Amino acid sequence: MDSLLGKLSVSVLAQILENAFQWFVVVDKDSNILYMNEDYCRFLEVTKENAIGQHVAEVIENTKMHEVIKSGVADIASPHYIKGTYMLANRVPLVVDGEIVGAFGSVIFRDMSDWKKLSSHVRTTMERIQLNKEDNSYKEYHLVDIKGTSVAIRKIKETIEMIAPSDLPVLIEGESGTGKEMFAHSIHQLSDRSDELFVKVNCAAVPPELLEEELFGKLDVITGHLRKGRYQQADKGTLFIDEISALPVTLQAKLLRAMQDKEVVCMHSEKGEQVNVRILAASNVSLSNLVEEKKFREDLFYRIQAITLSIPPLRERMEDFTELLNHFLQKFVVQAGRRKVVLATKTREILQSYHWPGNVTELQNVLQAAVYLAEDDIILPNALPAQVKKRNALSFQTSGKLANILLDVEKNVIRDLLEEEPNKAVIAEQLGISRSTLYEKIKKYNL
């Protein structure tokens, strides 16, 4: 650092001092001004020559520079009332060899309203960063990210495009793993609130006793500090309530009041806060069934279900399967840093015939693991989880003579083992036959 400063001329250092901060002042250990830049002098209506050498309190009203020197503690982003207005200022002690030799002061904002006038985009970005830090699963999705051209998916996309610009609440129902959050994101991104926050809360992931604070916030009665809940954080934006079926009945009533009154009352407080939020809710079980079972409030159900998107499970839209399969395969190949990975024909057939109880999420997880387990850039059936490779009990012909049915079963068993195990000696041992008999059957079935 010393060598760097030694290379700078006095004129260059002067320019840095004049432009590094909008307003700043440097004082010695006796609080006498050593330096003040021109902009600050003009504001204070004093010349630099007259300011330098004077006690800082004689030039700057309500200054705390001398207090910082005395205490040795920095005073950061502190309100400073000067010439009829509040400003934000930093005051930092200067220490050399363990001794305070002076202090440095700078004005961050010349007017406190400057802080309030920070661009909406910057404030939103910072809030989003904070939310992302709290929730590492945060991602942004758009309508184009939803893959599939089946009739069901096309109809849902068309509905989203129609209702997204409104402020109507939307209920998204579908099994776990169908991608309900992606559909919620798509609604937000196409709405007039897209520049504001998309805030989510998963009712099933938060302990019931903590859910009210997480959703509506809490007032510390001792310190007076207010911790905003997800509802308040989503002001002017969108609140996505996932697994709303897990919301306790008492909080269902509070959510309904907040939606109706557009006002939130946090825990331990009697004062309401006006909040403008669009509600998107998701559930992996039928809320109408829960209403009939008296496990979900009927009035809240009717409030959020005016527009309902029913996301079909993957097994009911298998016409989209090839597109999804190829999309995820390419995605994970790139992520794994591999040049090319392809699916063996048999592997593709197994994936196509599987019933996918975990839906699109399960497909992603299976393919991601398979890419890493692929040998020679080919994903063989042995790279798939056991539950995916299981055959249905009726995966062979059931009509015709028994002898032909048994031959068909034998052929399929040997074919599947050959695709999973390259060592024929191991296969013969598994089947309890000699290697010569195995070779005869391979030749017989042209495998």
PDB file of C-alpha atoms in Angstrom, residues 303-413:
ATOM      1  CA  ARG A 303     -61.793 -17.328  -1.735  1.00  0.00           C
ATOM      2  CA  ILE A 304     -58.731 -18.922  -3.369  1.00  0.00           C
ATOM      3  CA  GLN A 305     -60.240 -21.404  -5.837  1.00  0.00           C
ATOM      4  CA  ALA A 306     -62.029 -19.070  -8.255  1.00  0.00           C
ATOM      5  CA  ILE A 307     -59.261 -19.960 -10.701  1.00  0.00           C
ATOM      6  CA  THR A 308     -57.908 -23.477 -10.266  1.00  0.00           C
ATOM      7  CA  LEU A 309     -55.116 -25.029 -12.301  1.00  0.00           C
ATOM      8  CA  SER A 310     -55.076 -28.833 -12.137  1.00  0.00           C
ATOM      9  CA  ILE A 311     -51.611 -30.034 -13.088  1.00  0.00           C
ATOM     10  CA  PRO A 312     -51.771 -33.579 -14.497  1.00  0.00           C
ATOM     11  CA  PRO A 313     -49.299 -36.218 -13.268  1.00  0.00           C
ATOM     12  CA  LEU A 314     -46.590 -37.278 -15.694  1.00  0.00           C
ATOM     13  CA  ARG A 315     -48.211 -40.673 -16.330  1.00  0.00           C
ATOM     14  CA  GLU A 316     -51.279 -38.885 -17.703  1.00  0.00           C
ATOM     15  CA  ARG A 317     -49.312 -36.783 -20.197  1.00  0.00           C
ATOM     16  CA  MET A 318     -46.795 -39.267 -21.551  1.00  0.00           C
ATOM     17  CA  GLU A 319     -47.015 -37.579 -24.957  1.00  0.00           C
ATOM     18  CA  ASP A 320     -44.742 -34.958 -23.323  1.00  0.00           C
ATOM     19  CA  PHE A 321     -42.320 -37.584 -22.046  1.00  0.00           C
ATOM     20  CA  THR A 322     -39.850 -37.580 -24.953  1.00  0.00           C
ATOM     21  CA  GLU A 323     -39.523 -33.779 -24.866  1.00  0.00           C
ATOM     22  CA  LEU A 324     -39.000 -33.785 -21.090  1.00  0.00           C
ATOM     23  CA  LEU A 325     -36.546 -36.672 -21.302  1.00  0.00           C
ATOM     24  CA  ASN A 326     -34.394 -35.038 -23.971  1.00  0.00           C
ATOM     25  CA  HIS A 327     -34.509 -31.632 -22.246  1.00  0.00           C
ATOM     26  CA  PHE A 328     -33.360 -32.931 -18.858  1.00  0.00           C
ATOM     27  CA  LEU A 329     -30.779 -35.274 -20.381  1.00  0.00           C
ATOM     28  CA  GLN A 330     -29.122 -32.427 -22.273  1.00  0.00           C
ATOM     29  CA  LYS A 331     -29.279 -30.182 -19.191  1.00  0.00           C
ATOM     30  CA  PHE A 332     -27.530 -32.703 -16.938  1.00  0.00           C
ATOM     31  CA  VAL A 333     -24.952 -33.664 -19.557  1.00  0.00           C
ATOM     32  CA  VAL A 334     -23.882 -30.018 -19.695  1.00  0.00           C
ATOM     33  CA  GLN A 335     -23.893 -29.721 -15.908  1.00  0.00           C
ATOM     34  CA  ALA A 336     -21.723 -32.819 -15.591  1.00  0.00           C
ATOM     35  CA  GLY A 337     -19.241 -31.387 -18.073  1.00  0.00           C
ATOM     36  CA  ARG A 338     -19.550 -34.371 -20.383  1.00  0.00           C
ATOM     37  CA  ARG A 339     -19.325 -34.093 -24.139  1.00  0.00           C
ATOM     38  CA  LYS A 340     -22.140 -36.469 -25.022  1.00  0.00           C
ATOM     39  CA  VAL A 341     -24.253 -39.051 -23.245  1.00  0.00           C
ATOM     40  CA  VAL A 342     -27.004 -41.084 -24.908  1.00  0.00           C
ATOM     41  CA  LEU A 343     -29.636 -43.501 -23.687  1.00  0.00           C
ATOM     42  CA  ALA A 344     -29.459 -47.140 -24.685  1.00  0.00           C
ATOM     43  CA  THR A 345     -32.603 -48.258 -26.505  1.00  0.00           C
ATOM     44  CA  LYS A 346     -33.565 -50.566 -23.670  1.00  0.00           C
ATOM     45  CA  THR A 347     -32.992 -47.839 -21.098  1.00  0.00           C
ATOM     46  CA  ARG A 348     -35.315 -45.523 -22.989  1.00  0.00           C
ATOM     47  CA  GLU A 349     -37.951 -48.285 -23.151  1.00  0.00           C
ATOM     48  CA  ILE A 350     -37.740 -48.842 -19.403  1.00  0.00           C
ATOM     49  CA  LEU A 351     -38.099 -45.137 -18.683  1.00  0.00           C
ATOM     50  CA  GLN A 352     -41.031 -44.906 -21.084  1.00  0.00           C
ATOM     51  CA  SER A 353     -42.879 -47.805 -19.429  1.00  0.00           C
ATOM     52  CA  TYR A 354     -42.320 -46.661 -15.825  1.00  0.00           C
ATOM     53  CA  HIS A 355     -45.338 -45.119 -14.064  1.00  0.00           C
ATOM     54  CA  TRP A 356     -43.397 -42.199 -12.408  1.00  0.00           C
ATOM     55  CA  PRO A 357     -45.133 -41.765  -9.042  1.00  0.00           C
ATOM     56  CA  GLY A 358     -42.725 -38.892  -8.275  1.00  0.00           C
ATOM     57  CA  ASN A 359     -43.629 -37.214 -11.564  1.00  0.00           C
ATOM     58  CA  VAL A 360     -41.310 -34.724 -13.310  1.00  0.00           C
ATOM     59  CA  THR A 361     -39.154 -34.250 -10.208  1.00  0.00           C
ATOM     60  CA  GLU A 362     -38.454 -37.995 -10.050  1.00  0.00           C
ATOM     61  CA  LEU A 363     -37.591 -38.032 -13.762  1.00  0.00           C
ATOM     62  CA  GLN A 364     -35.067 -35.242 -13.220  1.00  0.00           C
ATOM     63  CA  ASN A 365     -33.449 -37.004 -10.264  1.00  0.00           C
ATOM     64  CA  VAL A 366     -33.210 -40.336 -12.091  1.00  0.00           C
ATOM     65  CA  LEU A 367     -31.659 -38.782 -15.186  1.00  0.00           C
ATOM     66  CA  GLN A 368     -29.198 -36.653 -13.230  1.00  0.00           C
ATOM     67  CA  ALA A 369     -27.870 -39.713 -11.400  1.00  0.00           C
ATOM     68  CA  ALA A 370     -27.833 -41.791 -14.588  1.00  0.00           C
ATOM     69  CA  VAL A 371     -25.664 -39.241 -16.423  1.00  0.00           C
ATOM     70  CA  TYR A 372     -22.977 -39.565 -13.761  1.00  0.00           C
ATOM     71  CA  LEU A 373     -23.224 -43.366 -13.764  1.00  0.00           C
ATOM     72  CA  ALA A 374     -23.084 -43.680 -17.551  1.00  0.00           C
ATOM     73  CA  GLU A 375     -20.233 -45.802 -18.910  1.00  0.00           C
ATOM     74  CA  ASP A 376     -18.664 -45.028 -22.293  1.00  0.00           C
ATOM     75  CA  ASP A 377     -21.171 -42.205 -22.762  1.00  0.00           C
ATOM     76  CA  ILE A 378     -24.083 -44.664 -22.876  1.00  0.00           C
ATOM     77  CA  ILE A 379     -26.706 -44.915 -20.123  1.00  0.00           C
ATOM     78  CA  LEU A 380     -27.404 -48.631 -19.707  1.00  0.00           C
ATOM     79  CA  PRO A 381     -30.300 -50.016 -17.636  1.00  0.00           C
ATOM     80  CA  ASN A 382     -27.925 -50.781 -14.761  1.00  0.00           C
ATOM     81  CA  ALA A 383     -27.561 -47.019 -14.222  1.00  0.00           C
ATOM     82  CA  LEU A 384     -31.246 -46.793 -13.270  1.00  0.00           C
ATOM     83  CA  PRO A 385     -32.658 -47.217  -9.733  1.00  0.00           C
ATOM     84  CA  ALA A 386     -34.119 -50.610  -8.869  1.00  0.00           C
ATOM     85  CA  GLN A 387     -37.691 -49.341  -8.620  1.00  0.00           C
ATOM     86  CA  VAL A 388     -37.540 -47.952 -12.150  1.00  0.00           C
ATOM     87  CA  LYS A 389     -36.258 -51.225 -13.623  1.00  0.00           C
ATOM     88  CA  LYS A 390     -38.975 -53.349 -12.037  1.00  0.00           C
ATOM     89  CA  ARG A 391     -41.249 -54.991 -14.548  1.00  0.00           C
ATOM     90  CA  ASN A 392     -45.029 -55.046 -14.197  1.00  0.00           C
ATOM     91  CA  ALA A 393     -46.340 -58.459 -13.308  1.00  0.00           C
ATOM     92  CA  LEU A 394     -48.077 -58.652 -16.702  1.00  0.00           C
ATOM     93  CA  SER A 395     -45.215 -57.435 -18.883  1.00  0.00           C
ATOM     94  CA  PHE A 396     -45.396 -60.538 -21.115  1.00  0.00           C
ATOM     95  CA  GLN A 397     -47.960 -62.116 -23.409  1.00  0.00           C
ATOM     96  CA  THR A 398     -50.835 -63.866 -21.649  1.00  0.00           C
ATOM     97  CA  SER A 399     -52.641 -65.357 -24.594  1.00  0.00           C
ATOM     98  CA  GLY A 400     -51.781 -68.518 -26.491  1.00  0.00           C
ATOM     99  CA  LYS A 401     -50.335 -71.823 -25.420  1.00  0.00           C
ATOM    100  CA  LEU A 402     -48.467 -72.087 -22.137  1.00  0.00           C
ATOM    101  CA  ALA A 403     -45.295 -73.297 -23.859  1.00  0.00           C
ATOM    102  CA  ASN A 404     -45.179 -70.151 -26.018  1.00  0.00           C
ATOM    103  CA  ILE A 405     -45.830 -67.903 -23.014  1.00  0.00           C
ATOM    104  CA  LEU A 406     -42.950 -69.536 -21.107  1.00  0.00           C
ATOM    105  CA  LEU A 407     -40.643 -69.139 -24.105  1.00  0.00           C
ATOM    106  CA  ASP A 408     -41.538 -65.436 -24.261  1.00  0.00           C
ATOM    107  CA  VAL A 409     -40.794 -64.991 -20.559  1.00  0.00           C
ATOM    108  CA  GLU A 410     -37.477 -66.806 -20.903  1.00  0.00           C
ATOM    109  CA  LYS A 411     -36.467 -64.642 -23.846  1.00  0.00           C
ATOM    110  CA  ASN A 412     -37.309 -61.397 -22.010  1.00  0.00           C
ATOM    111  CA  VAL A 413     -35.455 -62.461 -18.855  1.00  0.00           C
TER     112      VAL A 413
END
